Amino acid sequence: MIIQCPACATRYVVPDTALGVEGRTVRCAKCRHSWFQEGPGIAAPPGEPPAAPDPAPPAAPPPARSAPPPQREPDEDYERAPIIPPAPAGAATAAEDPDEPPFDDGPIAAPASRPAPANAAPRSHEEGAQPSRFEREPPFRPRRNPLKMWTWAAAIFALIAAGTILAVSFWGLPDWVPVERPTFAANQPDLQLDFPPAQQERRQLPNGTEFFGASGTITNIGTTSRAVPTILIVLRDARDRIVYSWEVPPPQRSLAPGETVPVNEAVTDIPRSARFAEIGWKPD
């Protein structure tokens, strides 16, 4: 019998005995598709012979007939052809395709060849390389969730912002940031700086260098001990631009309530453009 692949329509010639009466699962050698092939139909058993009809009443005797004409004798050169009984289906298939391999349990080796039409165009390499629609694929492709992506972006931004705030609060802004920074720190509670202008001295030394000296006091006016930060002295020119600055460590780092400590500081080789001085606490 001839079977046909339901996927690629390739036809195969197989003997009836290979499929059996109940059929079996076969696989296409071209596209690797498997399907269940029904077996060949079984001829219905012959039924019971019909009942004989009732005997008819005796008919009248037929009229006398003339003698039959003489039969024609066959010619001497004419021979009667023998009647050949039809061969079974399996034998006919074997006779038509003597080179067809028997059908076994494995995959079918090759499909039955069919003559290609004369005007058929050759198949391209791309057409032959196309994947079969029966190949195993995932049932669906996962889709991107925009809400999840935005949540991750917000979390990353929050971490970066928190790290930036922590770094600025601990180390301060870098110098390249174009933000105006205060020259001095805020006033310290209970600590009072006293540097009168009359005790600030500036003069030129005999060797030609510029000398600047400042004298003052630091007083704790509170009722508890206070830590004394570093002092910053800034020199400005006539345009109020900073031309020189230096840090002055305090004589002692802690002052008791009501305690006063004197501060005397001098520096040489200052810019000639310096006109006045400012004294305060060094910023953090």
PDB file of N, CA and C in Angstrom, residues 42-102:
ATOM      1  N   ILE A  42      -9.871  -4.984   6.260  1.00  0.00           N
ATOM      2  CA  ILE A  42     -10.129  -6.432   6.165  1.00  0.00           C
ATOM      3  C   ILE A  42     -11.455  -6.643   5.446  1.00  0.00           C
ATOM      4  N   ALA A  43     -11.403  -7.515   4.482  1.00  0.00           N
ATOM      5  CA  ALA A  43     -12.626  -7.779   3.712  1.00  0.00           C
ATOM      6  C   ALA A  43     -13.678  -8.406   4.610  1.00  0.00           C
ATOM      7  N   ALA A  44     -14.887  -7.958   4.469  1.00  0.00           N
ATOM      8  CA  ALA A  44     -15.986  -8.486   5.298  1.00  0.00           C
ATOM      9  C   ALA A  44     -16.239  -9.951   4.959  1.00  0.00           C
ATOM     10  N   PRO A  45     -16.523 -10.790   5.958  1.00  0.00           N
ATOM     11  CA  PRO A  45     -16.768 -12.218   5.681  1.00  0.00           C
ATOM     12  C   PRO A  45     -18.017 -12.386   4.830  1.00  0.00           C
ATOM     13  N   PRO A  46     -17.987 -13.364   3.971  1.00  0.00           N
ATOM     14  CA  PRO A  46     -19.159 -13.558   3.092  1.00  0.00           C
ATOM     15  C   PRO A  46     -20.396 -13.904   3.909  1.00  0.00           C
ATOM     16  N   GLY A  47     -21.478 -13.279   3.573  1.00  0.00           N
ATOM     17  CA  GLY A  47     -22.735 -13.524   4.300  1.00  0.00           C
ATOM     18  C   GLY A  47     -23.371 -14.864   3.908  1.00  0.00           C
ATOM     19  N   GLU A  48     -24.428 -15.146   4.557  1.00  0.00           N
ATOM     20  CA  GLU A  48     -25.127 -16.397   4.249  1.00  0.00           C
ATOM     21  C   GLU A  48     -25.796 -16.294   2.886  1.00  0.00           C
ATOM     22  N   PRO A  49     -25.844 -17.382   2.145  1.00  0.00           N
ATOM     23  CA  PRO A  49     -26.482 -17.331   0.816  1.00  0.00           C
ATOM     24  C   PRO A  49     -27.968 -17.050   0.960  1.00  0.00           C
ATOM     25  N   PRO A  50     -28.510 -16.301   0.049  1.00  0.00           N
ATOM     26  CA  PRO A  50     -29.945 -15.980   0.139  1.00  0.00           C
ATOM     27  C   PRO A  50     -30.802 -17.256   0.043  1.00  0.00           C
ATOM     28  N   ALA A  51     -31.924 -17.180   0.676  1.00  0.00           N
ATOM     29  CA  ALA A  51     -32.826 -18.353   0.675  1.00  0.00           C
ATOM     30  C   ALA A  51     -33.358 -18.620  -0.733  1.00  0.00           C
ATOM     31  N   ALA A  52     -33.506 -19.879  -1.027  1.00  0.00           N
ATOM     32  CA  ALA A  52     -33.992 -20.259  -2.366  1.00  0.00           C
ATOM     33  C   ALA A  52     -35.441 -19.811  -2.535  1.00  0.00           C
ATOM     34  N   PRO A  53     -35.785 -19.265  -3.677  1.00  0.00           N
ATOM     35  CA  PRO A  53     -37.183 -18.826  -3.894  1.00  0.00           C
ATOM     36  C   PRO A  53     -38.127 -20.038  -3.977  1.00  0.00           C
ATOM     37  N   ASP A  54     -39.371 -19.739  -3.755  1.00  0.00           N
ATOM     38  CA  ASP A  54     -40.375 -20.810  -3.833  1.00  0.00           C
ATOM     39  C   ASP A  54     -40.448 -21.361  -5.261  1.00  0.00           C
ATOM     40  N   PRO A  55     -40.677 -22.641  -5.385  1.00  0.00           N
ATOM     41  CA  PRO A  55     -40.752 -23.214  -6.755  1.00  0.00           C
ATOM     42  C   PRO A  55     -41.915 -22.613  -7.534  1.00  0.00           C
ATOM     43  N   ALA A  56     -41.595 -22.253  -8.732  1.00  0.00           N
ATOM     44  CA  ALA A  56     -42.619 -21.642  -9.598  1.00  0.00           C
ATOM     45  C   ALA A  56     -43.556 -22.739 -10.120  1.00  0.00           C
ATOM     46  N   PRO A  57     -44.756 -22.352 -10.425  1.00  0.00           N
ATOM     47  CA  PRO A  57     -45.678 -23.359 -10.997  1.00  0.00           C
ATOM     48  C   PRO A  57     -45.171 -23.862 -12.341  1.00  0.00           C
ATOM     49  N   PRO A  58     -45.463 -25.058 -12.677  1.00  0.00           N
ATOM     50  CA  PRO A  58     -44.980 -25.606 -13.975  1.00  0.00           C
ATOM     51  C   PRO A  58     -45.483 -24.766 -15.134  1.00  0.00           C
ATOM     52  N   ALA A  59     -44.527 -24.427 -15.967  1.00  0.00           N
ATOM     53  CA  ALA A  59     -44.857 -23.593 -17.133  1.00  0.00           C
ATOM     54  C   ALA A  59     -45.334 -24.486 -18.273  1.00  0.00           C
ATOM     55  N   ALA A  60     -45.949 -23.810 -19.183  1.00  0.00           N
ATOM     56  CA  ALA A  60     -46.435 -24.534 -20.369  1.00  0.00           C
ATOM     57  C   ALA A  60     -45.263 -24.991 -21.195  1.00  0.00           C
ATOM     58  N   PRO A  61     -45.350 -26.106 -21.837  1.00  0.00           N
ATOM     59  CA  PRO A  61     -44.225 -26.587 -22.650  1.00  0.00           C
ATOM     60  C   PRO A  61     -43.919 -25.596 -23.762  1.00  0.00           C
ATOM     61  N   PRO A  62     -42.637 -25.289 -23.926  1.00  0.00           N
ATOM     62  CA  PRO A  62     -42.265 -24.327 -24.982  1.00  0.00           C
ATOM     63  C   PRO A  62     -42.545 -24.913 -26.348  1.00  0.00           C
ATOM     64  N   PRO A  63     -42.738 -24.003 -27.277  1.00  0.00           N
ATOM     65  CA  PRO A  63     -42.955 -24.494 -28.640  1.00  0.00           C
ATOM     66  C   PRO A  63     -41.696 -25.129 -29.190  1.00  0.00           C
ATOM     67  N   ALA A  64     -41.878 -25.940 -30.118  1.00  0.00           N
ATOM     68  CA  ALA A  64     -40.748 -26.638 -30.718  1.00  0.00           C
ATOM     69  C   ALA A  64     -39.872 -25.648 -31.440  1.00  0.00           C
ATOM     70  N   ARG A  65     -38.555 -25.772 -31.192  1.00  0.00           N
ATOM     71  CA  ARG A  65     -37.609 -24.860 -31.838  1.00  0.00           C
ATOM     72  C   ARG A  65     -36.882 -25.612 -32.929  1.00  0.00           C
ATOM     73  N   SER A  66     -36.482 -24.795 -33.844  1.00  0.00           N
ATOM     74  CA  SER A  66     -35.751 -25.387 -34.968  1.00  0.00           C
ATOM     75  C   SER A  66     -34.356 -25.735 -34.530  1.00  0.00           C
ATOM     76  N   ALA A  67     -33.697 -26.495 -35.287  1.00  0.00           N
ATOM     77  CA  ALA A  67     -32.337 -26.921 -34.961  1.00  0.00           C
ATOM     78  C   ALA A  67     -31.420 -25.716 -34.963  1.00  0.00           C
ATOM     79  N   PRO A  68     -30.501 -25.657 -34.007  1.00  0.00           N
ATOM     80  CA  PRO A  68     -29.573 -24.509 -33.956  1.00  0.00           C
ATOM     81  C   PRO A  68     -28.684 -24.486 -35.177  1.00  0.00           C
ATOM     82  N   PRO A  69     -28.298 -23.257 -35.523  1.00  0.00           N
ATOM     83  CA  PRO A  69     -27.410 -23.158 -36.686  1.00  0.00           C
ATOM     84  C   PRO A  69     -26.060 -23.771 -36.358  1.00  0.00           C
ATOM     85  N   PRO A  70     -25.417 -24.220 -37.332  1.00  0.00           N
ATOM     86  CA  PRO A  70     -24.091 -24.829 -37.089  1.00  0.00           C
ATOM     87  C   PRO A  70     -23.108 -23.778 -36.568  1.00  0.00           C
ATOM     88  N   GLN A  71     -22.347 -24.159 -35.535  1.00  0.00           N
ATOM     89  CA  GLN A  71     -21.346 -23.250 -34.969  1.00  0.00           C
ATOM     90  C   GLN A  71     -20.154 -23.159 -35.886  1.00  0.00           C
ATOM     91  N   ARG A  72     -19.556 -21.933 -35.813  1.00  0.00           N
ATOM     92  CA  ARG A  72     -18.397 -21.655 -36.673  1.00  0.00           C
ATOM     93  C   ARG A  72     -17.165 -22.280 -36.052  1.00  0.00           C
ATOM     94  N   GLU A  73     -16.475 -22.992 -36.868  1.00  0.00           N
ATOM     95  CA  GLU A  73     -15.251 -23.624 -36.397  1.00  0.00           C
ATOM     96  C   GLU A  73     -14.150 -22.577 -36.275  1.00  0.00           C
ATOM     97  N   PRO A  74     -13.349 -22.653 -35.231  1.00  0.00           N
ATOM     98  CA  PRO A  74     -12.243 -21.675 -35.105  1.00  0.00           C
ATOM     99  C   PRO A  74     -11.209 -21.895 -36.169  1.00  0.00           C
ATOM    100  N   ASP A  75     -10.609 -20.734 -36.528  1.00  0.00           N
ATOM    101  CA  ASP A  75      -9.548 -20.809 -37.534  1.00  0.00           C
ATOM    102  C   ASP A  75      -8.362 -21.545 -36.965  1.00  0.00           C
ATOM    103  N   GLU A  76      -7.616 -22.083 -37.875  1.00  0.00           N
ATOM    104  CA  GLU A  76      -6.447 -22.835 -37.444  1.00  0.00           C
ATOM    105  C   GLU A  76      -5.379 -21.931 -36.826  1.00  0.00           C
ATOM    106  N   ASP A  77      -5.298 -20.680 -37.354  1.00  0.00           N
ATOM    107  CA  ASP A  77      -4.243 -19.768 -36.839  1.00  0.00           C
ATOM    108  C   ASP A  77      -4.660 -19.016 -35.579  1.00  0.00           C
ATOM    109  N   TYR A  78      -5.837 -19.174 -35.079  1.00  0.00           N
ATOM    110  CA  TYR A  78      -6.337 -18.451 -33.896  1.00  0.00           C
ATOM    111  C   TYR A  78      -6.186 -19.330 -32.670  1.00  0.00           C
ATOM    112  N   GLU A  79      -5.569 -18.754 -31.605  1.00  0.00           N
ATOM    113  CA  GLU A  79      -5.394 -19.457 -30.332  1.00  0.00           C
ATOM    114  C   GLU A  79      -6.054 -18.647 -29.230  1.00  0.00           C
ATOM    115  N   ARG A  80      -6.719 -19.345 -28.329  1.00  0.00           N
ATOM    116  CA  ARG A  80      -7.410 -18.682 -27.223  1.00  0.00           C
ATOM    117  C   ARG A  80      -6.376 -18.290 -26.156  1.00  0.00           C
ATOM    118  N   ALA A  81      -6.394 -17.007 -25.731  1.00  0.00           N
ATOM    119  CA  ALA A  81      -5.423 -16.514 -24.727  1.00  0.00           C
ATOM    120  C   ALA A  81      -5.808 -17.018 -23.352  1.00  0.00           C
ATOM    121  N   PRO A  82      -4.849 -17.513 -22.604  1.00  0.00           N
ATOM    122  CA  PRO A  82      -5.182 -18.014 -21.259  1.00  0.00           C
ATOM    123  C   PRO A  82      -5.539 -16.852 -20.330  1.00  0.00           C
ATOM    124  N   ILE A  83      -6.443 -17.106 -19.420  1.00  0.00           N
ATOM    125  CA  ILE A  83      -6.879 -16.095 -18.444  1.00  0.00           C
ATOM    126  C   ILE A  83      -5.978 -16.192 -17.220  1.00  0.00           C
ATOM    127  N   ILE A  84      -5.298 -15.105 -16.910  1.00  0.00           N
ATOM    128  CA  ILE A  84      -4.346 -15.088 -15.779  1.00  0.00           C
ATOM    129  C   ILE A  84      -5.062 -14.525 -14.571  1.00  0.00           C
ATOM    130  N   PRO A  85      -5.116 -15.255 -13.498  1.00  0.00           N
ATOM    131  CA  PRO A  85      -5.792 -14.723 -12.287  1.00  0.00           C
ATOM    132  C   PRO A  85      -5.014 -13.537 -11.724  1.00  0.00           C
ATOM    133  N   PRO A  86      -5.723 -12.571 -11.090  1.00  0.00           N
ATOM    134  CA  PRO A  86      -5.016 -11.398 -10.524  1.00  0.00           C
ATOM    135  C   PRO A  86      -4.131 -11.801  -9.360  1.00  0.00           C
ATOM    136  N   ALA A  87      -2.975 -11.191  -9.321  1.00  0.00           N
ATOM    137  CA  ALA A  87      -2.012 -11.475  -8.249  1.00  0.00           C
ATOM    138  C   ALA A  87      -2.411 -10.741  -6.984  1.00  0.00           C
ATOM    139  N   PRO A  88      -2.015 -11.232  -5.795  1.00  0.00           N
ATOM    140  CA  PRO A  88      -2.318 -10.510  -4.532  1.00  0.00           C
ATOM    141  C   PRO A  88      -1.616  -9.158  -4.482  1.00  0.00           C
ATOM    142  N   ALA A  89      -2.131  -8.312  -3.544  1.00  0.00           N
ATOM    143  CA  ALA A  89      -1.629  -6.922  -3.482  1.00  0.00           C
ATOM    144  C   ALA A  89      -0.156  -6.880  -3.161  1.00  0.00           C
ATOM    145  N   GLY A  90       0.317  -7.706  -2.199  1.00  0.00           N
ATOM    146  CA  GLY A  90       1.726  -7.701  -1.837  1.00  0.00           C
ATOM    147  C   GLY A  90       2.608  -8.118  -2.981  1.00  0.00           C
ATOM    148  N   ALA A  91       2.178  -9.135  -3.743  1.00  0.00           N
ATOM    149  CA  ALA A  91       2.980  -9.584  -4.872  1.00  0.00           C
ATOM    150  C   ALA A  91       3.033  -8.529  -5.941  1.00  0.00           C
ATOM    151  N   ALA A  92       1.870  -7.844  -6.191  1.00  0.00           N
ATOM    152  CA  ALA A  92       1.867  -6.797  -7.218  1.00  0.00           C
ATOM    153  C   ALA A  92       2.808  -5.679  -6.834  1.00  0.00           C
ATOM    154  N   THR A  93       2.841  -5.327  -5.586  1.00  0.00           N
ATOM    155  CA  THR A  93       3.748  -4.250  -5.160  1.00  0.00           C
ATOM    156  C   THR A  93       5.186  -4.661  -5.330  1.00  0.00           C
ATOM    157  N   ALA A  94       5.489  -5.906  -4.970  1.00  0.00           N
ATOM    158  CA  ALA A  94       6.858  -6.376  -5.121  1.00  0.00           C
ATOM    159  C   ALA A  94       7.264  -6.437  -6.570  1.00  0.00           C
ATOM    160  N   ALA A  95       6.313  -6.779  -7.450  1.00  0.00           N
ATOM    161  CA  ALA A  95       6.646  -6.842  -8.868  1.00  0.00           C
ATOM    162  C   ALA A  95       6.866  -5.457  -9.435  1.00  0.00           C
ATOM    163  N   GLU A  96       6.045  -4.483  -8.978  1.00  0.00           N
ATOM    164  CA  GLU A  96       6.201  -3.134  -9.531  1.00  0.00           C
ATOM    165  C   GLU A  96       7.491  -2.492  -9.045  1.00  0.00           C
ATOM    166  N   ASP A  97       7.823  -2.672  -7.779  1.00  0.00           N
ATOM    167  CA  ASP A  97       9.027  -2.056  -7.231  1.00  0.00           C
ATOM    168  C   ASP A  97       9.932  -3.143  -6.696  1.00  0.00           C
ATOM    169  N   PRO A  98      10.677  -3.840  -7.545  1.00  0.00           N
ATOM    170  CA  PRO A  98      11.530  -4.926  -7.056  1.00  0.00           C
ATOM    171  C   PRO A  98      12.671  -4.419  -6.190  1.00  0.00           C
ATOM    172  N   ASP A  99      13.085  -3.146  -6.377  1.00  0.00           N
ATOM    173  CA  ASP A  99      14.238  -2.636  -5.614  1.00  0.00           C
ATOM    174  C   ASP A  99      13.831  -1.955  -4.331  1.00  0.00           C
ATOM    175  N   GLU A 100      12.539  -1.921  -3.995  1.00  0.00           N
ATOM    176  CA  GLU A 100      12.068  -1.212  -2.786  1.00  0.00           C
ATOM    177  C   GLU A 100      12.488  -2.000  -1.554  1.00  0.00           C
ATOM    178  N   PRO A 101      13.167  -1.389  -0.567  1.00  0.00           N
ATOM    179  CA  PRO A 101      13.580  -2.127   0.635  1.00  0.00           C
ATOM    180  C   PRO A 101      12.383  -2.463   1.494  1.00  0.00           C
ATOM    181  N   PRO A 102      12.452  -3.541   2.239  1.00  0.00           N
ATOM    182  CA  PRO A 102      11.321  -3.920   3.110  1.00  0.00           C
ATOM    183  C   PRO A 102      11.141  -2.899   4.206  1.00  0.00           C
TER     184      PRO A 102
END
